[in-house]
XYZ file of C-alpha atoms in Angstrom:
534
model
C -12.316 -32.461 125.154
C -14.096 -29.599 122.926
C -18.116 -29.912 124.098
C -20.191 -29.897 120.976
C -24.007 -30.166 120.473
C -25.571 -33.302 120.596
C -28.388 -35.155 119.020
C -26.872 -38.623 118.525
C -28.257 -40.477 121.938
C -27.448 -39.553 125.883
C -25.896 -35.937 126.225
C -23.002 -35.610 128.864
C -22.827 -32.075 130.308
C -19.480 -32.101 130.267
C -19.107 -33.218 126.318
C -22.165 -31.559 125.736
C -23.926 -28.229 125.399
C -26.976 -28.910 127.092
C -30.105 -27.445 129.214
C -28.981 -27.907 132.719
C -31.578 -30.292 134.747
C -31.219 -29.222 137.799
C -34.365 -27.958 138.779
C -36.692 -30.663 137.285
C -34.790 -33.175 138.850
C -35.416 -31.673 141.983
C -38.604 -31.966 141.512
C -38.713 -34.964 140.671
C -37.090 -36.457 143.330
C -38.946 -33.810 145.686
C -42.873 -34.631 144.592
C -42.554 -38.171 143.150
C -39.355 -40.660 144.761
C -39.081 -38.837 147.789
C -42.919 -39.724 148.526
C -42.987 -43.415 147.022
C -44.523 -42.601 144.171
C -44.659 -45.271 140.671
C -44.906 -42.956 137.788
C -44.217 -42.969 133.869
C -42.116 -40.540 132.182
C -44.184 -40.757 128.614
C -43.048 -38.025 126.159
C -42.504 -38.320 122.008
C -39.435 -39.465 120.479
C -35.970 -37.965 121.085
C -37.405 -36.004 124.466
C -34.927 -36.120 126.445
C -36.569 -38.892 128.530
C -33.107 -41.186 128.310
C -30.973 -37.966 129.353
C -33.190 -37.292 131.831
C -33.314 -40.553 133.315
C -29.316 -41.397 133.722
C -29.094 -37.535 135.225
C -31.729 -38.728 137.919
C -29.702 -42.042 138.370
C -27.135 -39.541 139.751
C -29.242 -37.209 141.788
C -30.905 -39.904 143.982
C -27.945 -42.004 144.460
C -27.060 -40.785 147.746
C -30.264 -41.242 149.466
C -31.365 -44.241 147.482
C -29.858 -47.598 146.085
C -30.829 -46.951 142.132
C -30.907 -49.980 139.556
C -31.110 -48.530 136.174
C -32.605 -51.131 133.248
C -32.946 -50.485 129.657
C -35.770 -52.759 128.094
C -34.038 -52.730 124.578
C -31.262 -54.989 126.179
C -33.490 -57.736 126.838
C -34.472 -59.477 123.304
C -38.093 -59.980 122.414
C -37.766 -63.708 123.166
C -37.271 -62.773 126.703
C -40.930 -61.314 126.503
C -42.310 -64.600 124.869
C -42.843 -66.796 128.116
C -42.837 -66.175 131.662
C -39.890 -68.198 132.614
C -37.498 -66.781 129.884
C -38.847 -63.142 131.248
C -37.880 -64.216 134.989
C -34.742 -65.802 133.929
C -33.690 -62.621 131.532
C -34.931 -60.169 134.160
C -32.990 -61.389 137.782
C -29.790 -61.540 135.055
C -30.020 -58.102 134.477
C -30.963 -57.219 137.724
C -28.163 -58.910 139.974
C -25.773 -57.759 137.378
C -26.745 -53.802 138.193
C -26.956 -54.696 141.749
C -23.428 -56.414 141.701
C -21.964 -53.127 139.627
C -23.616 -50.855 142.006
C -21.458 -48.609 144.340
C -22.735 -50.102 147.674
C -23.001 -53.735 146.787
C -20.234 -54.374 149.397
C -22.502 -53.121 151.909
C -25.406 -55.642 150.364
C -26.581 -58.901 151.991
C -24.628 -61.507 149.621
C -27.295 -64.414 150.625
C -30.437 -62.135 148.955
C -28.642 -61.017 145.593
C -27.555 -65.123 145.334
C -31.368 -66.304 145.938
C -32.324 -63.770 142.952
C -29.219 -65.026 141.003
C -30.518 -68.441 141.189
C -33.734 -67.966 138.892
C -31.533 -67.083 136.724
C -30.768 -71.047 135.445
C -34.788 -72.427 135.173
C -34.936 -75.861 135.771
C -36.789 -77.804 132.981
C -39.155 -79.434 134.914
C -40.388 -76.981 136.906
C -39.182 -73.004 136.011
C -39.964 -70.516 138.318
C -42.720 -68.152 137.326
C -42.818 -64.411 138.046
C -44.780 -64.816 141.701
C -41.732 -66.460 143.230
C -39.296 -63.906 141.704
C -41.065 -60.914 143.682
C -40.740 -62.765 146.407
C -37.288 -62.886 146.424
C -36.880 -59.366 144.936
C -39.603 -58.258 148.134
C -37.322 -59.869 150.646
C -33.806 -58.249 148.685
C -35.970 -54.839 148.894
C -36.268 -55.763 152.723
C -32.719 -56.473 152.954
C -31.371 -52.934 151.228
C -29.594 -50.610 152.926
C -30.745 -48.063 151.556
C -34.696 -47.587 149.385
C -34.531 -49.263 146.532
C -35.759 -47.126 143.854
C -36.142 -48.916 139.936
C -35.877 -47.346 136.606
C -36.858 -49.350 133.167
C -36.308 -46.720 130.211
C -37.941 -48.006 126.765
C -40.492 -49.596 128.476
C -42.643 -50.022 125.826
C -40.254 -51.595 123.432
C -41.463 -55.032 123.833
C -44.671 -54.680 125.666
C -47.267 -56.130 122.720
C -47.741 -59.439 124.778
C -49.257 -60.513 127.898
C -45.922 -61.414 130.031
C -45.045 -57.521 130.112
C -48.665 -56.918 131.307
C -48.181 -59.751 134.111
C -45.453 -57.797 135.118
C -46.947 -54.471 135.282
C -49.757 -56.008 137.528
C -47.283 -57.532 140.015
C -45.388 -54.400 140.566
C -49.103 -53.277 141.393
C -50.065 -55.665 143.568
C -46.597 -55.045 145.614
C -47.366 -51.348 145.684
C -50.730 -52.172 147.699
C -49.602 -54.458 149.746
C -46.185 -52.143 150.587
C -46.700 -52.315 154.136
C -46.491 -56.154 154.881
C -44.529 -56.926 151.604
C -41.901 -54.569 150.962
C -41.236 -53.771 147.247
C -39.369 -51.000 145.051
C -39.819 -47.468 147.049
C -40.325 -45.923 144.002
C -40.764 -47.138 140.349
C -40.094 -44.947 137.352
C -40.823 -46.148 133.992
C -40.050 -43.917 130.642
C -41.103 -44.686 127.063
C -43.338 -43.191 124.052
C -46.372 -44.819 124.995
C -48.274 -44.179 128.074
C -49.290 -47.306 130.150
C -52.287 -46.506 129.919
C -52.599 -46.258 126.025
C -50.516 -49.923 126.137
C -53.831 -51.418 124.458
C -52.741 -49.950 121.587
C -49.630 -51.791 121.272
C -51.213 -55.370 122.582
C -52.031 -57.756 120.094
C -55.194 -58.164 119.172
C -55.907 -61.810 120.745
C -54.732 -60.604 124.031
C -56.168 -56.908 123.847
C -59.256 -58.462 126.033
C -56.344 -59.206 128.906
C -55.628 -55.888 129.143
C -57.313 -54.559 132.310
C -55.617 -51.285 134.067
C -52.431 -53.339 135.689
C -50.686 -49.968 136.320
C -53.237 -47.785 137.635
C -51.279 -46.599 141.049
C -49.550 -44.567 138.453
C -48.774 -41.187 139.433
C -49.215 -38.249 137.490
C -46.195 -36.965 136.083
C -46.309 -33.429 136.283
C -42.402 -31.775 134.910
C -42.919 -29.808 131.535
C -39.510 -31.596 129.711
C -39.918 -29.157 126.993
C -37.433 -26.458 126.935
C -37.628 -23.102 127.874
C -36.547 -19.526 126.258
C -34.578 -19.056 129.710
C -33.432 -22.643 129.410
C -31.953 -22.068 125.894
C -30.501 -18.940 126.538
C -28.099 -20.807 129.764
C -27.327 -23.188 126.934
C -26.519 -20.676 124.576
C -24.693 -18.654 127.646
C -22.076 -21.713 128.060
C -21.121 -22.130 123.950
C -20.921 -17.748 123.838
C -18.279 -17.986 126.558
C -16.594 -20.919 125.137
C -17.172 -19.495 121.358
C -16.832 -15.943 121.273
C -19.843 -15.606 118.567
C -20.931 -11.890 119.597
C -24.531 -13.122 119.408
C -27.093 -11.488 121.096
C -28.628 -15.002 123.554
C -31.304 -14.079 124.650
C -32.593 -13.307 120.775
C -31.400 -16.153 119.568
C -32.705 -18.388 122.155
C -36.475 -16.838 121.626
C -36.045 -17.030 117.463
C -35.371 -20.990 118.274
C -37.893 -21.479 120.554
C -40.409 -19.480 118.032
C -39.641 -22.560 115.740
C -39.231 -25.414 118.669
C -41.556 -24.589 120.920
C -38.778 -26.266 123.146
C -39.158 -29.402 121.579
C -35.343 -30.827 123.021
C -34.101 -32.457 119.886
C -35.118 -29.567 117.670
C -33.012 -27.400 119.904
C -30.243 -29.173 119.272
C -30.510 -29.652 116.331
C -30.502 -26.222 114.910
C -27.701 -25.190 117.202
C -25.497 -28.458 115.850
C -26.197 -27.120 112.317
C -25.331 -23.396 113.277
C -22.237 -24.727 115.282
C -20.887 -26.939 112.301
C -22.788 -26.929 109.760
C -23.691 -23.111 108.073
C -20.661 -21.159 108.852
C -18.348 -20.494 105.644
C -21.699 -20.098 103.403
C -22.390 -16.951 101.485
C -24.164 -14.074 103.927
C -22.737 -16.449 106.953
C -18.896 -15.602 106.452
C -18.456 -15.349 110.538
C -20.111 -16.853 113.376
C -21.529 -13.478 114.107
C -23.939 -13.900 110.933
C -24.576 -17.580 111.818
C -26.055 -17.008 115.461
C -28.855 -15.027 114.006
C -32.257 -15.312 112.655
C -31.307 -15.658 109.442
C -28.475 -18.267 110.064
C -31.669 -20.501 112.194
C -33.735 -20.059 109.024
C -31.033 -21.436 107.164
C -30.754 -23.901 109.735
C -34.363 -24.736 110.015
C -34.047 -25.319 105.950
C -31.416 -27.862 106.063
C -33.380 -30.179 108.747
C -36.765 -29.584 106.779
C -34.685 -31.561 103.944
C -33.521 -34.264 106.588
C -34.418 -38.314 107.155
C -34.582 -38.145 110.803
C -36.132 -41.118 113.066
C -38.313 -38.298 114.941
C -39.747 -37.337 111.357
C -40.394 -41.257 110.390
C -42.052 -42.095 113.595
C -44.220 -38.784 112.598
C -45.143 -40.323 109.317
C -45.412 -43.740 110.944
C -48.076 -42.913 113.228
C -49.704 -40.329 110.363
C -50.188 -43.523 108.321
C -51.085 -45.520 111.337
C -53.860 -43.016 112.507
C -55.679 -41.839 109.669
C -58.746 -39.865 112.252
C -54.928 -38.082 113.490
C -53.837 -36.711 109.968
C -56.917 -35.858 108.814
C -57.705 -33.893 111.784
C -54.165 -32.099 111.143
C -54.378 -31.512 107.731
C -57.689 -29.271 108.658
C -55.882 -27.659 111.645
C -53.319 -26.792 109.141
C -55.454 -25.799 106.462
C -58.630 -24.930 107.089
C -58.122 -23.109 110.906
C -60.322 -25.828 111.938
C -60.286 -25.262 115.973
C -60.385 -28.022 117.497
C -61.404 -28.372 121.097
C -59.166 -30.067 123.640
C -60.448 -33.579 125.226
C -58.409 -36.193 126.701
C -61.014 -38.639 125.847
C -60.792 -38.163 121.506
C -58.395 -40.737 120.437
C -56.791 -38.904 117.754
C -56.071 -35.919 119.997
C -54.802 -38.352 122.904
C -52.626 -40.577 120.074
C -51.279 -36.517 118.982
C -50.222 -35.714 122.009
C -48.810 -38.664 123.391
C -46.591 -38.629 120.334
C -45.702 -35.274 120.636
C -47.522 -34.132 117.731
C -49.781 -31.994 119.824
C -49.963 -29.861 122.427
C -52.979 -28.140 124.269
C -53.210 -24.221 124.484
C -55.932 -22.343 126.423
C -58.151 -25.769 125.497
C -57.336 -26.025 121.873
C -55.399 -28.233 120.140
C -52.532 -27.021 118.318
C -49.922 -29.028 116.078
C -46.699 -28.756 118.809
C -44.335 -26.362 117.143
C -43.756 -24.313 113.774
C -41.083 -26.914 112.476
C -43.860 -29.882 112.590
C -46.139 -27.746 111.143
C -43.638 -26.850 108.359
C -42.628 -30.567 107.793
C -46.093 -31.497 107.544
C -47.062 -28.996 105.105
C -44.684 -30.356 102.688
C -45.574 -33.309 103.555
C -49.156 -32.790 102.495
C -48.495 -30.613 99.680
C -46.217 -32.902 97.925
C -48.945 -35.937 98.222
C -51.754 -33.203 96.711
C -49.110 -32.338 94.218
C -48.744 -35.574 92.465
C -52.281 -35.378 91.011
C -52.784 -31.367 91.249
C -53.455 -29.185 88.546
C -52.927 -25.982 90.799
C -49.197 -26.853 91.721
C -48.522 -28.177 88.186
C -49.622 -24.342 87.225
C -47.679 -22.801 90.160
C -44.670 -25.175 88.564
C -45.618 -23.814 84.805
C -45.604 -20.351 86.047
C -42.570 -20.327 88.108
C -40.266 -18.346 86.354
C -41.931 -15.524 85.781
C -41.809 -14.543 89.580
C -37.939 -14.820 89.665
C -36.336 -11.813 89.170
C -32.759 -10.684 89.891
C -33.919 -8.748 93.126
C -35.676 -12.214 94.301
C -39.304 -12.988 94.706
C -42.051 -11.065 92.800
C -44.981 -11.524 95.287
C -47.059 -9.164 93.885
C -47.447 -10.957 90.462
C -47.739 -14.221 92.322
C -50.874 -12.723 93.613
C -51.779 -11.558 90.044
C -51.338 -14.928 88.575
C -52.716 -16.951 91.244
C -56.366 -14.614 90.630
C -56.025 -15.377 87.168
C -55.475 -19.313 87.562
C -58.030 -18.931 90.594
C -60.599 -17.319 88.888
C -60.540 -19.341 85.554
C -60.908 -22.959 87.086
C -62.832 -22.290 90.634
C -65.217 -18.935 90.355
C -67.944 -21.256 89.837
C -67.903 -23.506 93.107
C -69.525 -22.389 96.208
C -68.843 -21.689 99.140
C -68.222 -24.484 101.138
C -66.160 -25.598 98.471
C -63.560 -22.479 98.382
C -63.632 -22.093 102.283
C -62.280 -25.531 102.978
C -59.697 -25.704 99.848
C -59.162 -21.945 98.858
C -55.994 -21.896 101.573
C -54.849 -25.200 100.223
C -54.853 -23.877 96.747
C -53.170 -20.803 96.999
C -49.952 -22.695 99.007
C -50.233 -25.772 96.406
C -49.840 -22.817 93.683
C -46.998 -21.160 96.038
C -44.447 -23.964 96.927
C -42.830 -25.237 93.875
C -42.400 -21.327 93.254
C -40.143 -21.093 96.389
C -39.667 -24.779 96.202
C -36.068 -25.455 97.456
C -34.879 -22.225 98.039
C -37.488 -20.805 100.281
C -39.829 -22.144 102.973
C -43.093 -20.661 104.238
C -45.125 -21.329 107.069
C -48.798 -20.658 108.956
C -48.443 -18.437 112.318
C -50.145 -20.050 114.634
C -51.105 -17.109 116.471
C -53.304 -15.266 113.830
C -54.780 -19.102 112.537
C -58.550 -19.758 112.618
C -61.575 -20.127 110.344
C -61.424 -16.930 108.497
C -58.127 -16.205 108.447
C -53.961 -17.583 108.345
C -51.435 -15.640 107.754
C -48.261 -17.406 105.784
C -45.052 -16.507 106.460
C -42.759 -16.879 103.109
C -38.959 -16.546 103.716
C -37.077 -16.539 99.997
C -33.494 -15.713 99.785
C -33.611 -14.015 103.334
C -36.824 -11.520 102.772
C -39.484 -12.247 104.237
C -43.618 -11.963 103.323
C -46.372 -11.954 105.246
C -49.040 -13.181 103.218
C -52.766 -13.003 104.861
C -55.506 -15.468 103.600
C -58.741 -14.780 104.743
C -62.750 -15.483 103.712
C -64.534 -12.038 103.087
C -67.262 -11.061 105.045
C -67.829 -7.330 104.346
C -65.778 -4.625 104.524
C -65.632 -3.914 108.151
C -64.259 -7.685 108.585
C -61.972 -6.593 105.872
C -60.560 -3.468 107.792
C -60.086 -5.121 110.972
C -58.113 -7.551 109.196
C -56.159 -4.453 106.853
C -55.606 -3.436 110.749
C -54.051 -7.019 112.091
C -52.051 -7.523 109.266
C -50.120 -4.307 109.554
C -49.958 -4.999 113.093
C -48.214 -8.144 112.104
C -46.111 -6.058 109.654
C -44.421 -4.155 112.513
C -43.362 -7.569 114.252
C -41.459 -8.289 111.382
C -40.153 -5.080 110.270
C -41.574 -4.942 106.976
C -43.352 -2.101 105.076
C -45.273 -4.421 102.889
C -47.899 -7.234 103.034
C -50.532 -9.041 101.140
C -54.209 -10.281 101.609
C -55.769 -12.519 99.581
C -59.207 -12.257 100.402
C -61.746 -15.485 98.933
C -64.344 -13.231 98.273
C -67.828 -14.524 97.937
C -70.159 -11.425 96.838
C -71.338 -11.834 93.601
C -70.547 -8.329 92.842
C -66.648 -8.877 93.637
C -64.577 -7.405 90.999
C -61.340 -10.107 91.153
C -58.136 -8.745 90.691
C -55.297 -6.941 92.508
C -54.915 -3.490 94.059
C -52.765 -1.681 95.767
C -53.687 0.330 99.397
C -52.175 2.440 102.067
C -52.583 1.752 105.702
C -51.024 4.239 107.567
C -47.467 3.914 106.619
C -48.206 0.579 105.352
C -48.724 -1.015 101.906
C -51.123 -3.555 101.378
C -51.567 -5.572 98.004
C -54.627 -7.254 98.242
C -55.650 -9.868 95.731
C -59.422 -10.588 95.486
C -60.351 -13.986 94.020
């Protein structure tokens, strides 16, 4: 069978193009089950967590006896009371046991005594205590560690029976040496057991009281990496044929991915099937480029994906979160890294966040993206600055493409007219926000812009703006002075050689009171600058 890209579910390396996993599941194997260690794999949606999981299954199944679960199989009823939990879990249990590979080898008389809690009795049901003893005494009996996996293990833990749970594989962990338990217990979800609270109900919130603290760190970056990409990439170019240049590609993804695993795949789905046959992408050759993954990176901005509703869920859900975002995104706000501020915990457990150098950045360019439109469109239903933006729109289209330059004129106008009189504060926290509200239904579905990350604080973003395949670098700073203003003059042509480009703009928010707004046009070195002064 022809291997595609996946990013329906499990990937199968060999129907897949994937990242191989080798290494990380040595190491996990090496640091964590080899040593007896209960740990959480806890990473956002579509992660790679379930991939990574079945791959491990594999890996440790010579030197250990593996039973694999899947929470989402049991109903929520099963969660509801203790005795439907017992009754639900032994089913599932025996039934992986009895499936295994070395169940021939198994003592029948332990896997029957966990079979029978399976039919509860009316008058008396068992209750979870005498299910670990039977599952202690079937560890005991094992020939070989028994090592348990539970993926989705936060699908159904809002109630107190899941917590009951948790505690008892606790209590067996301490007491390992005179009660034998699972070797090794690896659980994988969104949530991290110990932000569960967040998920109890309120009435039983009080309950909650660290039943999984023996969890060990888990310490494997799941992300992807430019070298991981490119081995991907390696397997499709000698399957394919492209003539693509990998290790490019793979760092122009990763620029917009970060190595986020769904994201990779993705954009290489839509370049595989997706963007070939289109005009400028007439052979693979143009499609495994950076202009065929801007074109990809267009057509998933536009997309309903689950990853991008659970974003939005948890935006709505955590109003401290998006609002701390939105002033990352436009303000520069830097934001200090502490594993103790709930928003920035709730970010990164998500995958929202990450942490850089110990600040908080939004996780990669395509988030940032999707939650700039996001943002913008909500301002836009009651702004006057995109409504002008949308008024002014065609006057910036020409049959060449974009007209930045009298974008910038307009904008100082509009700018100018409605805002001059505000101070300070006023223009530093919205200025950036206005000038992108005014921008976006300008390139509004047939370009896409973004902030680079790199050059982001306080005083100054630069905005990418890719229309029709050219690209602008767009600087947006606050004035202070003119030697501020030549060291940025300085970064921004700096900027202009990464990109190739001869030509950039500034719009400085200038707050002298002897500022002369309009635009002008200066020479940097070989470099022209068109600044706009509002």
């Amino acid at each position: 069978m022809e291997r595609s890209f996946n990013t329906e579910g499990l990937c199968d390396p060999d129907l897949h193009y994937m990242v191989r996993l080798d290494e990380r599941l040595y190491k996990i194997k090496k640091l964590l089950v080899d040593r007896g260690k209960y740990f959480v794999i806890n990473r956002g949606r579509q992660y790679g967590k379930t991939t990574t999981l079945r791959a491990l299954e594999g890996y440790l199944k010579e030197d250990y006896f593996v039973i694999s679960m899947d929470f989402q199989l049991l109903s929520a009823s099963n969660f509801e009371e203790e005795s439907r939990f017992v009754a639900a879990f032994t089913r599932y249990l025996t039934a992986c046991v009895r499936e295994g590979e070395i169940f021939e080898d198994f003592p029948e008389a332990e896997v029957a005594a966990l079979e029978e809690l399976i039919d509860q009795p009316s008058d008396r049901p068992y209750d979870m205590g005498e299910m670990f003893i039977r599952i202690s005494r079937f560890c005991r009996k094992s020939p070989k560690p028994v090592v348990m996996m539970i993926d989705e293990v936060d699908s159904a833990s809002n109630n107190q029976v899941f917590l009951d749970f948790l505690a008892m594989l606790r209590g067996y962990y301490l007491e390992r040496k005179t009660r034998p338990g699972f070797y090794s217990v690896i659980l994988a979800g969104v949530y991290d057991i110990k932000n569960l609270k967040l998920k109890i109900r309120p009435e039983s919130e009080h309950k909650f009281n660290s039943p999984w603290n023996i969890a060990a760190k888990f310490p494997i970056d799941m992300s992807f990496s430019v070298g991981d990409i490119s081995s991907m990439l390696r397997e499709y170019e000698e399957d394919n044929g492209t003539g693509m240049d990998v290790e490019r590609v793979a760092e122009y993804i990763y620029e917009y991915t970060s190595g986020y695993p769904y994201l990779v795949s993705y954009i290489c789905k839509c370049l595989d099937e997706e963007i070939l046959g289109a005009e400028g992408f007439e052979d693979m050759g143009d499609v495994w480029s950076r202009e065929g993954i801007g074109e990809a990176v267009k057509i998933l901005l536009k997309e309903t994906t689950p990853l991008f509703d659970s974003m939005v869920k948890q935006l709505d859900l955590y109003k401290d979160l998006k609002e701390m975002i939105e002033e990352i995104l436009y303000q520069g706000k830097r934001v200090l890294y502490s594993p103790d501020a709930k928003a920035i915990n709730i970010g990164m457990m998500f995958g929202l966040l990450q942490e850089r150098g110990g600040q908080v950045f939004v996780a990669n360019r395509i988030f940032e993206m999707r939650l700039l439109n996001m943002f913008i469109t909500e301002e836009s239903i009651n702004s006057r600055t995109y409504e002008r933006g949308e008024r002014d729109r065609n006057q910036f289209i020409t049959d060449t493409g974009l007209d930045m330059e009298r974008v910038l004129v307009k904008f100082v106008e509009y700018f100018t007219d409605v805002y001059s009189d505000n101070d300070e504060k006023f223009v530093e926290a919205y200025g950036r926000k206005f000038f992108l509200l005014y921008l976006k239904p300008i390139i509004n579905g047939v370009g896409n812009y973004y902030l680079e990350a790199q050059t982001r604080d306080a005083k100054r973003t630069d905005v990418v703006v890719d229309y029709l395949g050219e690209q602008f670098v767009v600087e947006l700073k606050i004035w202070h002075g003119n030697e501020y203003k030549e060291r940025g003059e300085e970064q921004l042509t700096g900027y202009l050689d990464y990109f190739r480009l001869d030509k950039g703009y500034m719009v400085s928010f200038n707050f002298n009171k002897k500022k002369v707004p309009g635009v002008n046009v200066i020479q940097v070195g070989k470099k022209t600058i068109v600044e706009a002064v509002v």
